[in-house]
Amino acid sequence: MSAGAPDGAAPAPFDVGALLADRATRIVVCCGSGGVGKTTTAAALGVRAAELGRDPVVITVDPARRLAQAMGLTELDNTPRPVPLPGAPGRLHAMMLDMKRTFDETVEEHADPERARQILANPFYQALSSSFSGTQEYMAMEKLGQLRHSGDWDLIIVDTPPSRSALDFLDAPERLGRFLDGRLIRFLSAPARSGAFRLLGAGVGMVTSVVSKIVGAQALRDVQSFVSAFDAVFGGFQERAEATYRLLQAPGTAFVVVAAPEDDALREASFFVDRLRADRMPLAGIVLNRVHGTAVPGLGADAAAAAARALEDTGEHPLAAAALRLHTERARVHEREARLRDAFTATHPEVPAAEVPARPEDVHDLVGLAEIGRGLTG
Amino acid sequence: MRHKLPEVSARERDGDPVRLHVVTGKGGTGKTTLAAALALALAAGGGRVLLVEVEGRQGIAQLFGTPPLPYEERPVADTPGGGRVSALAVDAEAALLEYLEIFYGMRRAGQALTRFGAVDFATTIAPGMRDVLLTGKATEAVRRRVGDRRRGGRDTPAAPHVYDAVVLDAPPTGRVAQFLNVNAEVAGLARVGPIRNHADKVMETIRSPRTVVHFVTLLEEMPVQETLDGVAEVRAVGLRAGSVLVNMVRAEHVAAADLDAAAAGALDLGALERGAKAAGLDRPDAVARGLAAEMADHARRVRAEAEVRERLAGIDLPRYELPLLAPGVDRAGLDTLAGRLRAQGAV
């Protein structure tokens, strides 16, 4: 890695194979914006890691159906299932995160049975655990923490949820924590005539009255009973969230930013790289998915277009003319992607990069995943 | 949807069936771009159209090359014939504060709520609340009429609508049914009270025959599968699917027989080499081999596209195809897409 590489220099190669083969690597977090092939990359890394003799488990969140089927996953399931990989020295496991069940299990673990029962039955909890926008991210991290803590897994590869923004999953635990520990919720949970309310006077009364106006009195009562039941387990939650956050910063964890050679995806990747650095998270490198190459490297788009035009003008060699038109499109895509990649490299010269060539068809079997994995690791 | 004629007044156009176009799609399919193109297509010929984004990404500003949009309706594009597209980036927090002020005259209370973190509470945590606020803003613009004294006021049938159509750049396909199914979202939360009433009003607009959901897809398996699932989910919650917008469709230069030959690895290398030579290219033999390999690749992709096209044909919705444009779509590109939507009768 050389800081300050000149513009247009090839990025430092990202040795994904060495990362996966290194037994000190215990966690790989794949992150990036939606639609860049994050889940496919996570799965391909899992397959490749098993081929390299590791025993990885891949945690996926909401994979495409056929990709899930390729790994033998048929439903949300919180138990890693073995994925048969004939000939691979390592054993691959995969699971699809069940967000609600993970939340339930965490509550059950931290609360006594009676309290856990109260929490699980609370309508506000049910809504929170199934649709809070940060719950999926929070639970992916929680599951990661659990698997790591169990010590049963040689290598854990996590596919982060398809968030609105790639950064959400870093913030979600804190946001949930802030909410559950927030001032408002303390006030809401204080009995009406308690000291807290008297001390704080009319301000709080007004707030609760407004909240009650907005959401309705019943909902407010649900929130209050949730909070008083949850209060006892909250400390445990918060500790766990903090522990997982530290785990992400620890040696043995590697972040892999997944992107496609497109404007939006690279912009997100750029934000992500900066954010990981700011949070002191160990970034291993970037994987550029779906990179378009050309089979006639010496022939640029403009030259190909001119050649095609010349042939079309003569009316002869229609096959070659069509092939040259096709090549023109490919070369244009290739040239644009190269420009975008170079721009990214110029801004982040220290970030190692690996590329996955675009494939004519979608990947939906283990053979395809293995090919991608091998392509990434040389 | 019917063609709108420029000389028809806004009032007469009230008979137009669709007034709220919700555009969804898997990430990376160009959902925001097509939402903007649809807005331009609807505005062509004199329409007033509002384009709404709800994901805080400032995608509209990027597309139209404007500074980031505030929480305020701003014109972003004029169209020939006196049409205009305005845009709004809805922010749930701001929408909640506005809502409190309008319905309760509670600006101060709103400020207190911000201080106590209640806004964070309501918009981020209270399930469904955020979505109701976002859809609430879009549906209010659908109902708003010229001369309404206050936003969200009564729907006075006498006056023409402020906007002929509203285009909502909605969350991705996987989440859109939940996002739009406002009733279910707040059901667990407020059984009575103002949010409930607000949600009912939002739902009335979203469920009306004047609201449809368009699905943006590519000719790739995953987005097509999400489209099929999304159409079923949207219908399952009682909403209308409008059309499938197939984006980034490539022009086909190669004859079917050549594609078959390429797929079979039986392309006439000699013909390619002679052509390369005739065009004056260096190393015509190497060029021919490379071109043949590219064409074989292309043939595989065309075949895969034909398969997903067949699956799309199984959906009983109008399907419109939009061409692949040079990346970094700008206003000219948006106009091209808008023109294609109109030419195919999508608007």
XYZ file of C-alpha atoms in Angstrom:
725
model
C 0.000 0.000 0.000
C 1.533 3.277 -0.999
C -0.063 6.502 0.037
C -0.010 9.228 -2.539
C 0.104 7.135 -5.717
C -0.040 9.338 -8.786
C -3.307 9.846 -10.642
C -4.384 6.927 -12.742
C -1.978 4.498 -11.096
C -3.276 0.982 -10.721
C -4.575 0.483 -7.171
C -2.625 -1.740 -4.821
C -3.865 -5.263 -5.510
C -6.230 -6.598 -2.863
C -5.013 -10.086 -2.006
C -8.337 -11.600 -1.022
C -6.878 -15.102 -1.030
C -4.259 -14.192 1.554
C -6.908 -12.496 3.712
C -9.117 -15.591 3.685
C -6.258 -18.052 4.135
C -4.801 -16.115 7.087
C -6.021 -17.945 10.193
C -5.823 -14.682 12.114
C -8.752 -13.413 10.025
C -11.846 -14.315 12.045
C -14.492 -11.903 10.751
C -15.077 -10.480 7.287
C -17.784 -7.823 6.956
C -19.017 -7.154 3.424
C -20.542 -3.734 3.085
C -21.619 -1.440 0.278
C -24.727 0.063 -1.239
C -27.690 -1.972 -2.506
C -27.553 -3.731 -5.841
C -23.782 -4.117 -6.111
C -23.677 -7.858 -5.491
C -22.787 -7.754 -1.819
C -24.528 -11.004 -0.933
C -23.010 -12.780 -3.919
C -19.574 -11.567 -2.873
C -20.087 -12.725 0.715
C -21.205 -16.143 -0.516
C -18.307 -16.393 -2.987
C -15.837 -15.504 -0.222
C -17.378 -18.244 1.907
C -17.026 -20.854 -0.832
C -13.448 -19.797 -1.537
C -12.504 -19.761 2.139
C -13.699 -23.381 2.440
C -11.643 -24.277 -0.628
C -8.661 -22.711 1.113
C -9.211 -24.953 4.109
C -11.119 -22.593 6.425
C -14.408 -23.477 8.127
C -16.459 -20.384 7.366
C -20.039 -19.454 8.179
C -21.774 -16.921 5.953
C -24.507 -14.802 7.552
C -26.765 -13.439 4.839
C -29.544 -10.943 5.178
C -32.324 -11.162 2.633
C -30.487 -12.972 -0.189
C -32.010 -13.351 -3.640
C -34.054 -16.513 -3.774
C -31.910 -18.491 -6.166
C -28.709 -17.515 -4.434
C -30.234 -18.724 -1.173
C -31.293 -21.941 -2.876
C -27.788 -22.368 -4.240
C -26.568 -22.487 -0.663
C -29.404 -24.761 0.385
C -31.181 -22.085 2.410
C -34.934 -22.228 2.130
C -36.217 -20.062 4.941
C -35.224 -17.568 7.595
C -33.332 -19.607 10.048
C -31.013 -18.629 12.833
C -28.955 -21.795 12.797
C -26.034 -22.051 10.383
C -26.676 -24.939 7.971
C -23.927 -26.942 6.283
C -23.480 -26.282 2.576
C -22.055 -29.328 0.798
C -18.915 -28.464 -1.159
C -17.505 -31.666 -2.622
C -13.740 -31.639 -2.709
C -13.243 -28.568 -0.519
C -11.023 -29.206 2.501
C -12.986 -26.770 4.703
C -16.627 -26.906 5.784
C -18.960 -24.119 4.697
C -22.044 -23.141 6.671
C -24.622 -20.497 5.801
C -27.626 -18.924 7.456
C -30.299 -16.392 6.630
C -30.814 -13.982 9.495
C -34.198 -14.039 11.193
C -34.237 -10.565 12.658
C -37.251 -10.988 14.914
C -36.119 -14.294 16.347
C -32.659 -12.921 17.049
C -34.230 -10.032 18.946
C -36.504 -12.422 20.864
C -33.603 -14.668 21.790
C -31.566 -11.738 22.983
C -34.427 -10.580 25.211
C -34.870 -14.091 26.565
C -31.214 -14.302 27.360
C -31.084 -11.028 29.254
C -34.414 -11.029 31.086
C -35.920 -13.376 33.641
C -38.666 -15.574 32.150
C -41.573 -13.488 33.471
C -40.149 -10.238 32.206
C -39.178 -11.792 28.875
C -42.756 -12.996 28.482
C -44.067 -9.469 29.171
C -41.677 -7.922 26.685
C -42.356 -10.418 23.913
C -46.108 -9.958 24.292
C -45.962 -6.163 24.201
C -47.424 -4.740 20.960
C -44.832 -1.990 20.881
C -42.028 -4.524 21.182
C -43.530 -6.604 18.395
C -43.584 -3.630 16.092
C -40.109 -2.527 17.147
C -38.604 -5.959 16.653
C -40.072 -6.499 13.215
C -40.036 -3.123 11.569
C -37.727 -0.628 13.237
C -35.532 0.544 10.419
C -32.382 -0.205 12.358
C -33.403 -3.542 13.833
C -32.094 -5.614 10.956
C -28.697 -3.953 11.130
C -28.617 -4.217 14.890
C -29.548 -7.876 14.821
C -27.009 -8.710 12.116
C -24.348 -7.302 14.414
C -25.875 -9.080 17.426
C -25.784 -12.395 15.558
C -22.210 -11.747 14.547
C -21.330 -11.108 18.189
C -23.089 -14.321 19.272
C -21.366 -16.497 16.692
C -17.986 -15.003 17.454
C -18.536 -15.366 21.175
C -19.511 -19.031 20.838
C -15.993 -19.719 19.575
C -17.390 -22.421 17.269
C -16.548 -20.618 14.073
C -13.217 -20.376 12.411
C -14.283 -17.563 10.104
C -17.489 -15.522 10.067
C -18.445 -13.712 6.885
C -21.275 -11.182 7.267
C -23.361 -9.700 4.507
C -24.738 -6.386 5.793
C -28.412 -5.497 5.291
C -29.558 -3.667 2.172
C -29.852 -0.331 3.924
C -30.920 2.965 2.517
C -27.392 4.006 3.106
C -24.421 1.716 3.423
C -23.552 3.460 6.668
C -26.732 2.554 8.503
C -25.469 -0.612 10.059
C -22.651 1.164 11.867
C -25.089 3.659 13.327
C -28.023 1.397 14.046
C -26.822 -0.099 17.333
C -26.073 3.353 18.638
C -29.391 4.711 17.435
C -31.327 1.920 19.060
C -29.252 2.334 22.177
C -29.811 6.068 22.221
C -33.521 5.571 21.859
C -33.835 2.954 24.552
C -31.649 4.930 26.871
C -32.995 8.302 25.845
C -34.366 10.952 28.118
C -37.795 10.783 26.605
C -38.213 7.125 27.237
C -37.087 7.580 30.869
C -39.769 10.215 31.325
C -42.357 8.127 29.597
C -41.579 5.205 31.820
C -41.693 7.148 35.076
C -44.987 6.652 36.933
C -47.118 9.768 36.572
C -46.788 10.942 40.164
C -43.171 10.085 40.671
C -40.483 12.525 41.618
C -39.163 12.716 38.101
C -42.330 14.311 36.821
C -42.686 16.722 39.700
C -39.103 17.805 39.403
C -39.310 18.435 35.715
C -42.652 20.125 35.960
C -44.886 21.178 33.139
C -42.367 20.579 30.345
C -42.578 16.841 30.640
C -46.321 16.859 31.118
C -46.639 18.750 27.881
C -44.381 16.336 26.072
C -46.252 13.254 27.233
C -49.514 14.899 26.380
C -48.312 15.706 22.894
C -46.892 12.243 22.356
C -50.158 10.810 23.552
C -52.022 13.076 21.135
C -49.906 11.912 18.251
C -49.820 8.232 18.854
C -52.872 7.698 21.034
C -53.088 6.912 24.725
C -53.119 3.134 24.323
C -49.920 3.186 22.311
C -48.296 5.379 24.916
C -49.270 2.875 27.610
C -47.775 0.064 25.513
C -44.558 2.009 25.225
C -44.520 2.713 28.948
C -45.029 -0.898 29.943
C -42.450 -1.979 27.370
C -39.923 0.443 28.744
C -40.418 -0.532 32.352
C -40.071 -4.205 31.480
C -37.172 -3.601 29.144
C -35.302 -1.364 31.544
C -33.919 -4.325 33.451
C -32.429 -5.906 30.345
C -31.328 -2.720 28.714
C -27.903 -2.645 30.322
C -27.173 -6.037 28.832
C -28.240 -4.863 25.408
C -26.131 -1.780 25.549
C -23.084 -3.707 26.711
C -23.523 -6.175 23.910
C -23.857 -3.463 21.312
C -20.687 -1.832 22.564
C -18.840 -5.137 22.677
C -19.835 -5.880 19.083
C -18.722 -2.457 18.003
C -15.318 -3.056 19.622
C -15.201 -6.487 18.008
C -15.509 -4.781 14.650
C -12.465 -2.675 15.446
C -10.413 -5.578 16.754
C -7.562 -7.300 14.944
C -8.953 -10.317 13.132
C -11.812 -8.310 11.652
C -11.628 -7.175 8.039
C -14.063 -4.930 6.225
C -14.509 -5.518 2.536
C -16.255 -2.703 0.723
C -18.204 -4.038 -2.241
C -18.970 -1.732 -5.156
C -19.749 -1.782 -8.829
C -17.912 0.454 -11.293
C -20.761 2.960 -11.360
C -20.999 6.538 -10.163
C -23.439 6.022 -7.298
C -21.913 2.817 -6.033
C -18.411 4.265 -6.018
C -19.586 7.429 -4.302
C -21.145 5.296 -1.563
C -17.973 3.218 -1.410
C -15.980 6.394 -1.008
C -18.159 7.554 1.893
C -17.818 4.150 3.412
C -14.052 4.114 3.204
C -13.924 7.497 4.925
C -16.396 6.442 7.566
C -14.530 3.223 8.366
C -11.383 5.213 8.784
C -13.099 7.741 11.048
C -14.441 4.901 13.208
C -11.055 3.150 13.159
C -12.535 0.055 11.543
C -10.029 -2.180 9.721
C -10.635 -1.857 5.983
C -9.029 -4.705 4.046
C -9.906 -3.484 0.575
C -12.538 -2.922 -2.037
C -14.087 -5.499 -4.355
C -15.284 -4.072 -7.635
C -18.021 -6.311 -8.976
C -19.215 -6.677 -12.532
C -16.231 -5.093 -14.225
C -16.565 -5.216 -17.998
C -13.513 -6.224 -19.949
C -12.926 -6.504 -23.637
C -11.501 -9.346 -25.686
C -9.806 -6.953 -28.133
C -7.862 -4.807 -25.707
C -5.965 -2.845 -28.329
C -9.058 -1.577 -30.109
C -10.645 1.477 -28.473
C -14.275 2.499 -28.765
C -13.713 5.329 -31.212
C -11.513 3.292 -33.538
C -14.000 0.411 -33.457
C -16.892 2.740 -34.248
C -14.979 4.213 -37.185
C -14.143 0.749 -38.496
C -17.763 -0.377 -38.185
C -18.931 2.714 -40.031
C -16.421 2.147 -42.811
C -17.656 -1.416 -43.293
C -21.307 -0.371 -43.153
C -20.633 2.240 -45.835
C -19.327 -0.426 -48.179
C -22.216 -2.724 -47.340
C -19.851 -5.661 -47.137
C -18.781 -7.765 -44.180
C -22.038 -7.332 -42.199
C -20.956 -9.851 -39.568
C -17.722 -8.004 -38.853
C -19.575 -4.681 -38.810
C -22.065 -5.997 -36.255
C -19.244 -7.454 -34.173
C -17.425 -4.124 -34.268
C -20.600 -2.292 -33.162
C -20.862 -4.695 -30.287
C -17.232 -4.162 -29.436
C -17.718 -0.381 -29.561
C -20.353 -0.616 -26.816
C -18.185 -2.887 -24.738
C -15.137 -0.712 -25.169
C -17.120 2.373 -24.143
C -18.304 0.677 -20.990
C -14.786 -0.552 -20.324
C -13.288 2.908 -20.824
C -15.866 4.565 -18.592
C -15.399 2.015 -15.843
C -11.645 2.453 -16.041
C -12.084 6.204 -15.631
C -14.349 5.759 -12.612
C -11.983 3.243 -11.057
C -9.017 5.538 -11.631
C -10.867 8.438 -10.047
C -11.616 6.301 -6.997
C -8.009 5.140 -6.809
C -6.755 8.698 -7.084
C -8.883 9.701 -4.069
C -8.149 6.530 -2.098
C -4.724 5.383 -3.277
C -4.147 3.388 -0.112
C -7.200 1.144 -0.547
C -6.300 -2.189 -2.170
C -8.711 -3.210 -4.907
C -9.785 -6.478 -6.506
C -12.050 -6.875 -9.521
C -14.695 -9.406 -10.448
C -15.411 -9.619 -14.167
C -19.021 -9.157 -15.283
C -20.703 -12.405 -16.242
C -23.225 -12.811 -19.014
C -25.628 -14.598 -16.670
C -26.609 -14.280 -13.018
C -24.908 -16.494 -10.504
C -27.191 -18.953 -8.854
C -25.211 -22.042 -8.107
C -22.193 -23.055 -6.095
C -20.147 -23.547 -9.249
C -20.668 -19.892 -10.184
C -19.854 -18.761 -6.651
C -16.686 -20.849 -6.677
C -15.655 -19.292 -9.998
C -16.103 -15.804 -8.602
C -14.229 -16.767 -5.461
C -11.314 -18.152 -7.456
C -11.313 -15.151 -9.750
C -10.995 -12.918 -6.695
C -8.194 -14.853 -5.123
C -6.075 -15.545 -8.177
C -53.433 6.880 -18.469
C -54.378 9.171 -21.324
C -52.470 11.703 -23.288
C -52.975 15.148 -21.907
C -53.596 17.851 -24.415
C -51.967 21.186 -23.729
C -55.122 23.181 -24.329
C -57.109 21.286 -21.727
C -57.360 23.250 -18.512
C -56.242 21.814 -15.223
C -59.836 21.610 -14.075
C -60.946 19.551 -17.046
C -57.954 17.327 -16.595
C -59.280 16.316 -13.209
C -60.960 13.454 -15.000
C -57.573 11.900 -15.661
C -57.529 8.616 -13.821
C -54.028 8.524 -12.353
C -52.772 11.336 -10.145
C -50.246 9.605 -7.934
C -47.531 7.577 -9.656
C -45.446 5.584 -7.209
C -42.180 4.409 -8.754
C -40.283 1.552 -7.165
C -37.497 -0.791 -8.247
C -34.596 -2.818 -6.955
C -31.496 -0.829 -6.070
C -29.399 -0.093 -9.144
C -32.249 -0.318 -11.654
C -32.528 3.453 -12.164
C -35.710 3.999 -10.170
C -35.037 7.676 -9.455
C -34.047 8.353 -13.058
C -37.250 6.846 -14.393
C -39.339 8.623 -11.757
C -37.845 11.901 -13.012
C -38.406 10.912 -16.657
C -42.008 10.010 -15.876
C -42.499 13.399 -14.211
C -41.124 15.141 -17.304
C -43.334 13.028 -19.558
C -46.392 13.937 -17.498
C -45.461 17.622 -17.573
C -44.878 17.674 -21.324
C -47.625 19.668 -22.917
C -48.358 21.877 -19.944
C -48.796 19.652 -16.913
C -47.871 20.676 -13.368
C -46.088 17.763 -11.773
C -44.520 17.280 -8.375
C -41.645 14.810 -8.039
C -41.181 13.627 -4.463
C -38.233 11.774 -2.973
C -38.310 10.233 0.479
C -35.024 8.486 1.032
C -32.855 11.453 1.887
C -30.466 10.724 -0.942
C -30.847 13.958 -2.914
C -31.053 11.871 -6.074
C -33.347 14.387 -7.785
C -30.980 17.280 -7.224
C -28.165 15.214 -8.691
C -30.203 14.293 -11.752
C -31.331 17.821 -12.496
C -28.007 19.339 -11.518
C -29.486 21.578 -8.830
C -28.198 22.281 -5.312
C -29.561 19.907 -2.645
C -33.316 20.281 -2.318
C -34.661 21.789 0.887
C -37.868 20.608 2.523
C -39.812 22.788 0.176
C -41.353 22.412 -3.267
C -38.970 23.871 -5.838
C -39.274 24.025 -9.624
C -36.540 21.879 -11.161
C -37.510 21.728 -14.836
C -39.736 23.489 -17.324
C -41.085 21.517 -20.250
C -42.226 22.663 -23.688
C -45.820 23.815 -23.700
C -45.594 25.518 -20.335
C -45.308 22.421 -18.218
C -43.303 22.362 -15.038
C -41.798 19.761 -12.770
C -41.310 20.770 -9.161
C -39.451 18.626 -6.698
C -39.585 17.990 -2.984
C -37.258 16.042 -0.741
C -39.420 14.933 2.170
C -37.801 14.668 5.531
C -39.780 12.809 8.171
C -38.698 15.021 11.069
C -39.603 18.219 9.295
C -42.882 16.657 8.192
C -43.748 15.805 11.787
C -43.032 19.319 13.013
C -45.059 20.768 10.160
C -47.864 18.386 10.909
C -47.955 19.391 14.556
C -48.026 23.047 13.631
C -50.774 22.672 11.063
C -53.058 20.447 13.049
C -52.402 21.674 16.557
C -50.721 25.022 16.144
C -47.942 23.518 18.223
C -44.700 24.972 16.966
C -43.377 25.442 20.485
C -44.411 21.983 21.520
C -42.651 20.713 18.435
C -39.478 22.419 19.515
C -39.813 20.913 22.967
C -40.270 17.520 21.347
C -37.073 17.986 19.420
C -35.270 18.821 22.632
C -36.592 15.733 24.385
C -35.709 13.518 21.447
C -39.380 12.824 20.814
C -39.029 13.559 17.132
C -36.304 10.968 16.919
C -38.626 8.709 18.825
C -41.598 9.273 16.601
C -39.920 9.235 13.211
C -37.215 6.678 13.704
C -38.631 4.281 16.203
C -42.403 4.383 16.226
C -42.977 1.785 13.543
C -44.789 3.031 10.521
C -44.842 6.609 11.737
C -42.012 7.603 9.466
C -43.664 6.076 6.417
C -46.997 7.682 7.249
C -45.331 11.087 7.446
C -43.570 10.536 4.110
C -46.587 9.197 2.238
C -48.686 11.819 3.995
C -46.684 14.579 2.375
C -47.027 13.087 -1.111
C -50.746 12.413 -0.786
C -51.389 15.875 0.587
C -49.832 17.285 -2.594
C -52.118 15.025 -4.630
C -55.221 16.392 -2.902
C -54.144 20.017 -2.686
C -56.216 22.493 -4.672
C -55.569 25.995 -5.837
C -56.542 28.462 -3.129
C -56.360 26.026 -0.223
C -55.785 28.315 2.718
C -53.647 25.878 4.524
C -51.970 22.717 3.450
C -53.777 19.627 4.508
C -56.970 21.625 4.619
C -60.307 20.493 3.273
C -60.431 19.095 -0.223
C -62.561 21.793 -1.823
C -63.902 20.135 -4.966
C -64.518 23.430 -6.724
C -60.919 24.510 -7.307
C -58.486 22.786 -9.684
C -55.688 20.734 -8.244
C -52.364 22.446 -7.757
C -50.598 19.469 -9.325
C -51.898 17.471 -12.249
C -49.837 14.554 -11.078
C -47.444 13.599 -8.311
C -44.603 11.156 -8.911
C -43.236 9.492 -5.789
C -39.744 8.042 -5.939
C -40.538 5.329 -3.407
C -38.384 2.903 -1.403
C -37.086 -0.221 -3.187
C -39.368 -3.002 -4.401
C -38.754 -5.208 -1.391
C -40.197 -2.606 0.948
C -42.739 -0.757 -1.143
C -45.877 -2.698 -0.174
C -45.132 -2.198 3.505
C -44.316 1.463 2.877
C -47.623 2.099 1.134
C -49.776 -0.044 3.362
C -50.126 2.767 5.829
C -53.097 1.317 7.681
C -51.301 -1.828 8.628
C -48.221 0.125 9.574
C -49.939 2.272 12.140
C -52.482 -0.343 13.162
C -50.381 -1.548 16.051
C -49.569 1.936 17.124
C -52.430 4.385 17.220
C -55.853 2.856 17.407
C -57.444 6.249 17.772
C -56.193 9.760 17.607
C -54.911 12.189 15.036
C -52.222 9.980 13.530
C -54.877 7.381 12.942
C -57.104 9.931 11.197
C -54.172 11.206 9.215
C -53.268 7.655 8.204
C -56.849 6.994 7.104
C -56.734 10.014 4.841
C -53.392 8.969 3.381
C -54.713 5.467 2.813
C -57.808 6.760 1.054
C -55.616 8.485 -1.520
C -53.228 5.572 -1.894
C -56.013 3.040 -2.304
C -57.912 5.156 -4.795
C -57.937 4.123 -8.468
C -55.962 7.298 -9.134
C -52.868 5.841 -7.515
C -50.699 3.218 -9.221
C -47.320 1.635 -8.533
C -44.793 1.309 -11.355
C -41.980 -1.215 -11.149
C -38.582 -0.450 -12.618
C -36.541 -3.477 -13.604
C -33.596 -4.508 -15.733
C -33.487 -7.547 -17.971
C -31.751 -9.445 -15.222
C -32.987 -12.225 -13.099
C -32.906 -10.675 -9.637
C -34.683 -7.400 -10.439
C -37.272 -9.329 -12.465
C -37.897 -11.703 -9.580
C -38.283 -8.738 -7.237
C -40.709 -7.169 -9.683
C -42.838 -10.307 -9.788
C -42.815 -10.490 -5.994
C -43.451 -6.758 -5.659
C -46.472 -6.775 -7.978
C -47.976 -9.644 -5.987
C -47.275 -7.924 -2.664
C -48.695 -4.589 -3.762
C -51.834 -6.295 -5.012
C -52.110 -8.350 -1.850
C -52.502 -5.172 0.183
C -55.168 -3.885 -2.195
C -53.131 -1.411 -4.228
C -52.877 -1.038 -7.993
C -49.858 -1.944 -10.057
C -49.484 0.421 -13.002
C -46.755 -0.749 -15.335
C -43.397 -2.429 -15.616
C -40.634 -0.115 -16.795
C -37.789 -2.105 -18.276
C -34.736 0.083 -18.027
C -31.334 0.063 -19.740
C -32.415 -2.033 -22.710
C -29.574 -2.395 -25.217
C -30.089 -2.045 -28.941
C -29.454 -5.290 -30.784
C -26.949 -5.074 -33.660
C -26.511 -8.734 -34.300
C -28.691 -10.926 -36.510
C -30.407 -13.853 -34.806
C -28.597 -16.425 -36.961
C -25.227 -14.920 -36.019
C -26.196 -14.985 -32.352
C -27.071 -18.665 -32.611
C -23.764 -19.362 -34.337
C -21.899 -17.361 -31.699
C -23.626 -19.234 -28.880
C -22.691 -22.534 -30.509
C -19.093 -21.398 -30.985
C -19.593 -21.744 -34.743
C -19.072 -18.154 -35.822
C -17.383 -17.634 -39.197
C -13.950 -16.511 -38.028
C -12.782 -16.100 -41.623
C -15.567 -13.618 -42.359
C -14.675 -11.653 -39.227
C -11.015 -11.603 -40.158
C -11.732 -10.458 -43.722
C -13.950 -7.706 -42.323
C -11.288 -6.597 -39.863
C -8.764 -6.519 -42.678
C -11.129 -4.560 -44.939
C -11.591 -2.022 -42.135
C -7.819 -1.620 -41.997
C -7.362 -2.946 -38.467
C -4.035 -4.277 -37.238
C -3.683 -7.991 -36.478
C -7.021 -8.909 -38.108
C -6.679 -12.529 -36.964
C -6.391 -11.576 -33.307
C -9.162 -9.004 -33.697
C -11.403 -11.668 -35.252
C -10.802 -14.072 -32.371
C -11.522 -11.355 -29.814
C -14.654 -10.210 -31.600
C -15.902 -13.814 -31.782
C -15.347 -14.254 -28.051
C -17.221 -11.042 -27.309
C -20.071 -12.094 -29.545
C -20.323 -15.473 -27.835
C -20.517 -13.666 -24.498
C -23.135 -11.360 -25.923
C -25.180 -14.287 -27.240
C -25.257 -15.846 -23.773
C -26.479 -12.587 -22.327
C -29.129 -12.151 -25.002
C -30.364 -15.644 -24.235
C -30.505 -14.885 -20.508
C -32.369 -11.656 -21.294
C -34.870 -13.517 -23.468
C -35.573 -15.825 -20.545
C -36.305 -13.008 -18.116
C -38.300 -11.164 -20.772
C -40.500 -14.221 -20.988
C -41.050 -14.158 -17.243
C -41.957 -10.461 -17.453
C -44.445 -11.236 -20.199
C -46.319 -13.303 -17.641
C -47.225 -10.169 -15.684
C -50.552 -8.705 -16.762
C -49.295 -5.121 -16.825
C -48.283 -2.814 -19.651
C -44.544 -3.005 -20.202
C -42.466 -0.098 -21.457
C -38.843 -0.351 -22.495
C -36.286 2.392 -21.986
C -32.913 2.447 -23.706
C -29.542 2.203 -22.059
C -28.093 5.701 -22.050
C -24.583 6.909 -21.568
C -24.037 7.078 -17.809
C -24.337 10.267 -15.816
C -27.856 10.852 -17.154
C -28.493 14.588 -17.509
C -31.495 16.647 -18.515
C -31.085 15.701 -22.191
C -31.015 12.033 -21.212
C -34.095 12.478 -19.019
C -35.886 14.144 -21.936
C -34.963 11.207 -24.169
C -36.417 8.780 -21.633
C -39.517 10.961 -21.163
C -39.983 11.012 -24.946
C -39.749 7.229 -25.084
C -42.345 6.901 -22.322
C -44.720 9.151 -24.235
C -44.043 7.466 -27.580
C -44.952 4.092 -26.081
C -48.150 5.507 -24.580
C -47.023 5.190 -20.974
C -48.319 8.684 -20.289
